[in-house]
Short mmCIF file of C-alpha atoms and ligand atoms in Angstrom, two decimals:
data_model
loop_
_atom_site.label_atom_id
_atom_site.label_comp_id
_atom_site.label_asym_id
_atom_site.label_seq_id
_atom_site.Cartn_x
_atom_site.Cartn_y
_atom_site.Cartn_z
CA UNK A 204 0.16 0.04 0.06
CA UNK A 205 1.35 3.50 -1.16
CA UNK A 206 1.46 6.14 1.64
CA UNK A 207 -1.00 8.99 1.18
CA UNK A 208 0.67 12.46 1.65
CA UNK A 209 -2.79 13.81 1.23
CA UNK A 210 -6.07 12.17 2.35
CA UNK A 211 -9.43 14.02 2.00
CA UNK A 212 -12.98 12.92 2.84
CA UNK A 213 -15.91 14.68 2.17
CA UNK A 214 -14.27 18.06 2.46
CA UNK A 215 -16.80 21.04 2.28
CA UNK A 216 -16.06 24.61 2.60
CA UNK A 217 -18.54 27.46 2.68
CA UNK A 218 -18.07 31.29 3.07
CA UNK A 219 -20.63 33.08 4.87
CA UNK A 220 -21.33 36.44 3.55
CA UNK A 221 -23.64 37.80 6.62
CA UNK A 222 -26.49 35.27 6.86
CA UNK A 223 -25.87 33.89 3.11
CA UNK A 224 -23.84 30.77 2.87
CA UNK A 225 -22.08 30.34 -0.28
CA UNK A 226 -21.08 26.70 -0.35
CA UNK A 227 -17.89 26.44 -2.70
CA UNK A 228 -16.53 23.09 -2.02
CA UNK A 229 -19.52 20.38 -1.81
CA UNK A 230 -17.72 17.12 -0.91
CA UNK A 231 -14.43 16.41 -2.06
CA UNK A 232 -12.60 13.13 -1.28
CA UNK A 233 -9.30 11.99 -2.95
CA UNK A 234 -6.01 10.52 -1.95
CA UNK A 235 -2.62 12.07 -3.34
CA UNK A 236 0.62 9.71 -2.85
CA UNK A 237 4.09 10.26 -2.22
CA UNK A 238 6.06 11.72 -5.26
CA UNK A 239 3.00 12.03 -7.46
CA UNK A 240 2.64 15.15 -9.85
CA UNK A 241 -1.07 16.31 -10.03
CA UNK A 242 -2.55 18.95 -12.01
CA UNK A 243 -5.57 20.70 -10.55
CA UNK A 244 -7.73 22.10 -13.35
CA UNK A 245 -11.16 23.73 -13.55
CA UNK A 246 -13.11 26.91 -14.52
CA UNK A 247 -12.83 30.14 -12.83
CA UNK A 248 -14.37 29.95 -9.55
CA UNK A 249 -14.66 26.37 -9.23
CA UNK A 250 -12.91 26.15 -5.87
CA UNK A 251 -9.39 25.48 -6.91
CA UNK A 252 -7.76 28.10 -4.82
CA UNK A 253 -10.06 27.27 -1.81
CA UNK A 254 -8.94 23.73 -2.07
CA UNK A 255 -5.26 24.53 -2.19
CA UNK A 256 -5.63 26.92 0.60
CA UNK A 257 -7.01 24.01 2.69
CA UNK A 258 -4.38 21.56 1.20
CA UNK A 259 -1.75 24.15 2.31
CA UNK A 260 -3.42 24.54 5.76
CA UNK A 261 -3.73 28.27 5.25
CA UNK A 262 -7.49 27.72 5.75
CA UNK A 263 -9.63 25.07 7.32
CA UNK A 264 -12.73 23.21 5.85
CA UNK A 265 -16.01 23.58 7.09
CA UNK A 266 -16.61 20.20 7.33
CA UNK A 267 -14.77 16.82 6.14
CA UNK A 268 -11.63 15.27 7.24
CA UNK A 269 -8.06 15.99 5.98
CA UNK A 270 -5.12 13.88 7.04
CA UNK A 271 -1.77 15.27 5.92
CA UNK A 272 1.62 13.11 6.10
CA UNK A 273 -0.59 11.23 8.88
CA UNK A 274 -1.57 14.37 10.79
CA UNK A 275 -5.32 15.06 10.97
CA UNK A 276 -5.15 18.66 10.49
CA UNK A 277 -8.58 19.14 9.88
CA UNK A 278 -9.58 20.09 13.39
CA UNK A 279 -6.54 21.82 14.33
CA UNK A 280 -6.29 25.33 15.77
CA UNK A 281 -4.22 27.89 14.41
CA UNK A 282 -1.09 27.55 16.20
CA UNK A 283 -0.60 23.83 15.55
CA UNK A 284 -1.71 24.20 11.91
CA UNK A 285 1.08 26.75 11.33
CA UNK A 286 3.46 24.59 13.01
CA UNK A 287 2.61 21.52 10.46
CA UNK A 288 2.43 24.07 7.52
CA UNK A 289 5.72 25.13 8.45
CA UNK A 290 7.20 21.50 8.51
CA UNK A 291 5.17 19.89 5.62
CA UNK A 292 4.34 22.54 3.04
CA UNK A 293 5.86 24.67 0.60
CA UNK A 294 3.57 27.09 -1.00
CA UNK A 295 3.90 28.97 -4.45
CA UNK A 296 1.83 31.63 -5.23
CA UNK A 297 0.60 33.21 -8.54
CA UNK A 298 1.75 36.93 -6.91
CA UNK A 299 4.98 35.47 -5.55
CA UNK A 300 4.34 36.90 -2.13
CA UNK A 301 7.74 37.98 -1.39
CA UNK A 302 8.70 40.25 1.47
CA UNK A 303 9.58 43.54 -0.43
CA UNK A 304 12.28 44.80 1.66
CA UNK A 305 14.16 41.47 1.97
CA UNK A 306 16.71 40.24 -0.43
CA UNK A 307 16.27 37.27 -2.34
CA UNK A 308 18.45 35.31 0.08
CA UNK A 309 16.41 36.59 3.14
CA UNK A 310 13.15 35.83 1.57
CA UNK A 311 14.21 32.16 0.89
CA UNK A 312 15.66 32.10 4.35
CA UNK A 313 12.34 32.81 6.22
CA UNK A 314 10.93 29.50 6.72
CA UNK A 315 14.38 28.59 8.28
CA UNK A 316 14.07 31.84 10.94
CA UNK A 317 10.48 30.14 11.98
CA UNK A 318 12.33 26.51 11.99
CA UNK A 319 14.86 28.03 14.63
CA UNK A 320 17.91 27.31 12.07
CA UNK A 321 20.91 29.62 12.89
CA UNK A 322 22.07 32.28 10.65
CA UNK A 323 25.29 31.01 9.16
CA UNK A 324 23.18 27.45 8.15
CA UNK A 325 20.33 29.51 7.21
CA UNK A 326 22.17 31.46 4.49
CA UNK A 327 24.08 28.58 3.28
CA UNK A 328 20.76 26.57 2.87
CA UNK A 329 19.19 29.63 1.06
CA UNK A 330 22.03 29.94 -1.32
CA UNK A 331 22.25 26.23 -2.34
CA UNK A 332 18.38 26.44 -2.98
CA UNK A 333 18.62 29.82 -5.13
CA UNK A 334 21.34 28.03 -7.07
CA UNK A 335 19.05 25.11 -7.81
CA UNK A 336 16.41 27.15 -9.32
CA UNK A 337 19.14 29.07 -11.39
CA UNK A 338 19.60 32.27 -9.14
CA UNK A 339 22.77 31.81 -7.56
CA UNK A 340 24.08 35.30 -8.52
CA UNK A 341 21.38 37.60 -7.90
CA UNK A 342 20.70 36.72 -4.06
CA UNK A 343 21.47 40.10 -2.62
CA UNK A 344 18.66 41.76 -4.99
CA UNK A 345 15.24 42.62 -3.45
CA UNK A 346 12.14 41.80 -5.32
CA UNK A 347 11.57 45.13 -7.28
CA UNK A 348 15.23 44.55 -8.68
CA UNK A 349 14.08 41.07 -10.29
CA UNK A 350 12.03 40.04 -13.10
CA UNK A 351 8.83 38.49 -12.49
CA UNK A 352 10.18 34.86 -13.73
CA UNK A 353 13.15 35.51 -11.27
CA UNK A 354 10.90 36.53 -8.43
CA UNK A 355 9.02 33.25 -8.85
CA UNK A 356 12.38 31.35 -8.75
CA UNK A 357 13.11 33.09 -5.42
CA UNK A 358 9.38 31.81 -4.32
CA UNK A 359 9.96 28.30 -5.52
CA UNK A 360 13.11 28.35 -3.53
CA UNK A 361 11.48 29.73 -0.36
CA UNK A 362 8.79 26.77 -0.76
CA UNK A 363 11.52 24.33 -0.89
CA UNK A 364 14.09 25.14 1.68
CA UNK A 365 12.59 23.42 4.49
CA UNK A 366 12.09 20.16 2.62
CA UNK A 367 8.73 20.10 3.00
CA UNK A 368 6.75 16.84 2.30
CA UNK A 369 4.37 18.71 -0.16
CA UNK A 370 4.66 21.50 -2.84
CA UNK A 371 1.46 23.21 -3.80
CA UNK A 372 1.49 25.78 -6.60
CA UNK A 373 -1.77 27.94 -7.40
CA UNK A 374 -1.12 29.27 -10.89
CA UNK A 375 2.46 29.81 -10.37
CA UNK A 376 2.91 31.12 -13.99
CA UNK A 377 -0.20 32.97 -14.21
CA UNK A 378 1.78 36.39 -14.17
CA UNK A 379 4.40 35.37 -16.39
CA UNK A 380 4.85 35.48 -20.00
CA UNK A 381 5.24 32.00 -22.19
CA UNK A 382 8.90 31.51 -22.25
CA UNK A 383 9.19 31.99 -18.66
CA UNK A 384 6.37 29.93 -17.84
CA UNK A 385 8.18 27.02 -19.41
CA UNK A 386 11.29 27.62 -17.73
CA UNK A 387 9.45 27.67 -14.47
CA UNK A 388 7.73 24.43 -15.33
CA UNK A 389 10.77 23.06 -16.14
CA UNK A 390 11.67 23.84 -12.62
CA UNK A 391 8.60 22.25 -11.23
CA UNK A 392 9.58 19.02 -13.17
CA UNK A 393 13.02 18.85 -11.62
CA UNK A 394 11.29 19.29 -8.25
CA UNK A 395 9.14 16.23 -9.33
CA UNK A 396 12.04 14.29 -10.46
CA UNK A 397 13.93 14.87 -7.31
CA UNK A 398 11.43 12.94 -5.33
CA UNK A 399 8.72 15.61 -4.12
CA UNK A 400 5.03 15.34 -4.25
CA UNK A 401 3.68 18.22 -6.38
CA UNK A 402 0.30 19.82 -6.76
CA UNK A 403 -0.11 22.64 -9.23
CA UNK A 404 -3.15 24.37 -10.32
CA UNK A 405 -3.40 25.70 -13.92
CA UNK A 406 -5.74 26.53 -16.56
CA UNK A 407 -3.60 25.96 -19.47
CA UNK A 408 -3.88 22.42 -21.03
CA UNK A 409 -0.22 22.74 -22.16
CA UNK A 410 1.06 23.01 -18.60
CA UNK A 411 -1.05 20.25 -17.30
CA UNK A 412 0.66 18.23 -19.95
CA UNK A 413 3.37 18.09 -18.04
CA UNK A 414 1.56 16.15 -14.86
CA UNK A 415 1.01 12.48 -14.95
CA UNK A 416 -2.54 13.13 -13.06
CA UNK A 417 -5.13 15.70 -14.06
CA UNK A 418 -7.88 16.48 -11.30
CA UNK A 419 -10.45 18.85 -12.96
CA UNK A 420 -12.77 20.65 -10.52
CA UNK A 421 -16.36 21.87 -11.27
CA UNK A 422 -18.53 23.65 -9.23
CA UNK A 423 -16.80 22.46 -6.14
CA UNK A 424 -16.85 18.93 -6.78
CA UNK A 425 -14.33 16.59 -8.67
CA UNK A 426 -15.59 16.18 -11.99
CA UNK A 427 -12.76 13.89 -13.33
CA UNK A 428 -9.43 12.27 -12.01
CA UNK A 429 -7.24 10.90 -15.02
CA UNK A 430 -3.66 9.29 -15.57
CA UNK A 431 -2.04 11.08 -18.48
CA UNK A 432 -0.19 8.11 -19.79
CA UNK A 433 1.94 9.99 -21.97
CA UNK A 434 3.78 11.27 -18.79
CA UNK A 435 6.07 8.37 -17.50
CA UNK A 436 6.01 7.21 -14.04
CA UNK A 437 9.13 7.94 -12.22
N1 LIG B 588 -12.59 34.79 1.09
C1 LIG B 588 -13.84 34.51 0.36
N2 LIG B 588 -14.88 34.98 0.62
C2 LIG B 588 -16.22 34.86 0.08
N3 LIG B 588 -16.12 34.20 -1.07
C3 LIG B 588 -15.06 33.67 -1.53
C4 LIG B 588 -13.78 33.86 -0.77
N4 LIG B 588 -12.63 33.27 -1.40
C5 LIG B 588 -13.55 32.72 -2.53
N5 LIG B 588 -14.80 32.85 -2.51
C6 LIG B 588 -15.66 32.55 -3.76
O1 LIG B 588 -15.44 31.21 -3.78
C7 LIG B 588 -15.75 30.81 -5.28
C8 LIG B 588 -14.35 29.81 -5.71
O2 LIG B 588 -13.50 30.84 -5.47
P1 LIG B 588 -11.71 30.27 -5.67
O3 LIG B 588 -11.82 29.02 -4.89
O4 LIG B 588 -10.85 31.31 -5.70
O5 LIG B 588 -11.94 29.47 -7.34
P2 LIG B 588 -10.99 29.34 -8.40
O6 LIG B 588 -9.57 29.17 -7.74
O7 LIG B 588 -11.08 28.17 -9.00
O8 LIG B 588 -10.85 30.45 -9.54
C9 LIG B 588 -15.91 31.91 -5.94
O9 LIG B 588 -17.20 31.98 -6.34
C10 LIG B 588 -15.25 33.04 -5.28
O10 LIG B 588 -15.76 34.40 -5.23
MG1 LIG B 589 -8.05 30.50 -8.07
#
């Protein structure tokens, strides 16, 4: 039996606007196993980001069960959730979400500050990660001195620096031109090939072709969950 990194059972999520309930996820159940590469697709508003935020422990479901790497996180309080998030999750956002006043190096090192790693080791590990994403030389630059593609490389290095068990990326190429998008997708390919579990949201079919498994969401439920035979198993 393979080990689930993600186990979801009947996940529901509603937003409450005053007295009005807006149901967004309407019962999502699935398992994602170690070293899978999953593309999550679906029309705008179908609940992809809502699901990713739950997977990333940035938000909690209204109902249902979420077991992440053996921890039942569905009923955890914020503090415990933040601890699990720091250890288990690397999140890459469309808008990069870098700290504008910090250098690339300092941005990448943030998760290590929270993990209590000393300054020298933080810097060494951050530089190693920046080299891995092809940004070895620009580590003293701040986000406004970097291109969009370079910012996303910094954000990817930050997501990886803590060796998380799960890498989540919500439309990571949504703000990038097509050439840069291809380069960023190659990095995700390498991340997966080096043994990571990756879940990536995209609405572009050519990007989803890099993933072996494609899950489609529609109106808050899974519409289809297919294996792409053209992508080899590692
Ligand atoms: N914080 C929020 N409060 C209220 N409604 C929200 C919130 N976040 C998302 N929604 C609504 O939930 C639905 C799904 O949004 P989202 O998960 O962002 O979809 P997707 O990422 O697939 O485009 C949309 O109708 C959106 O307007
Ligand atoms: Mg979204």
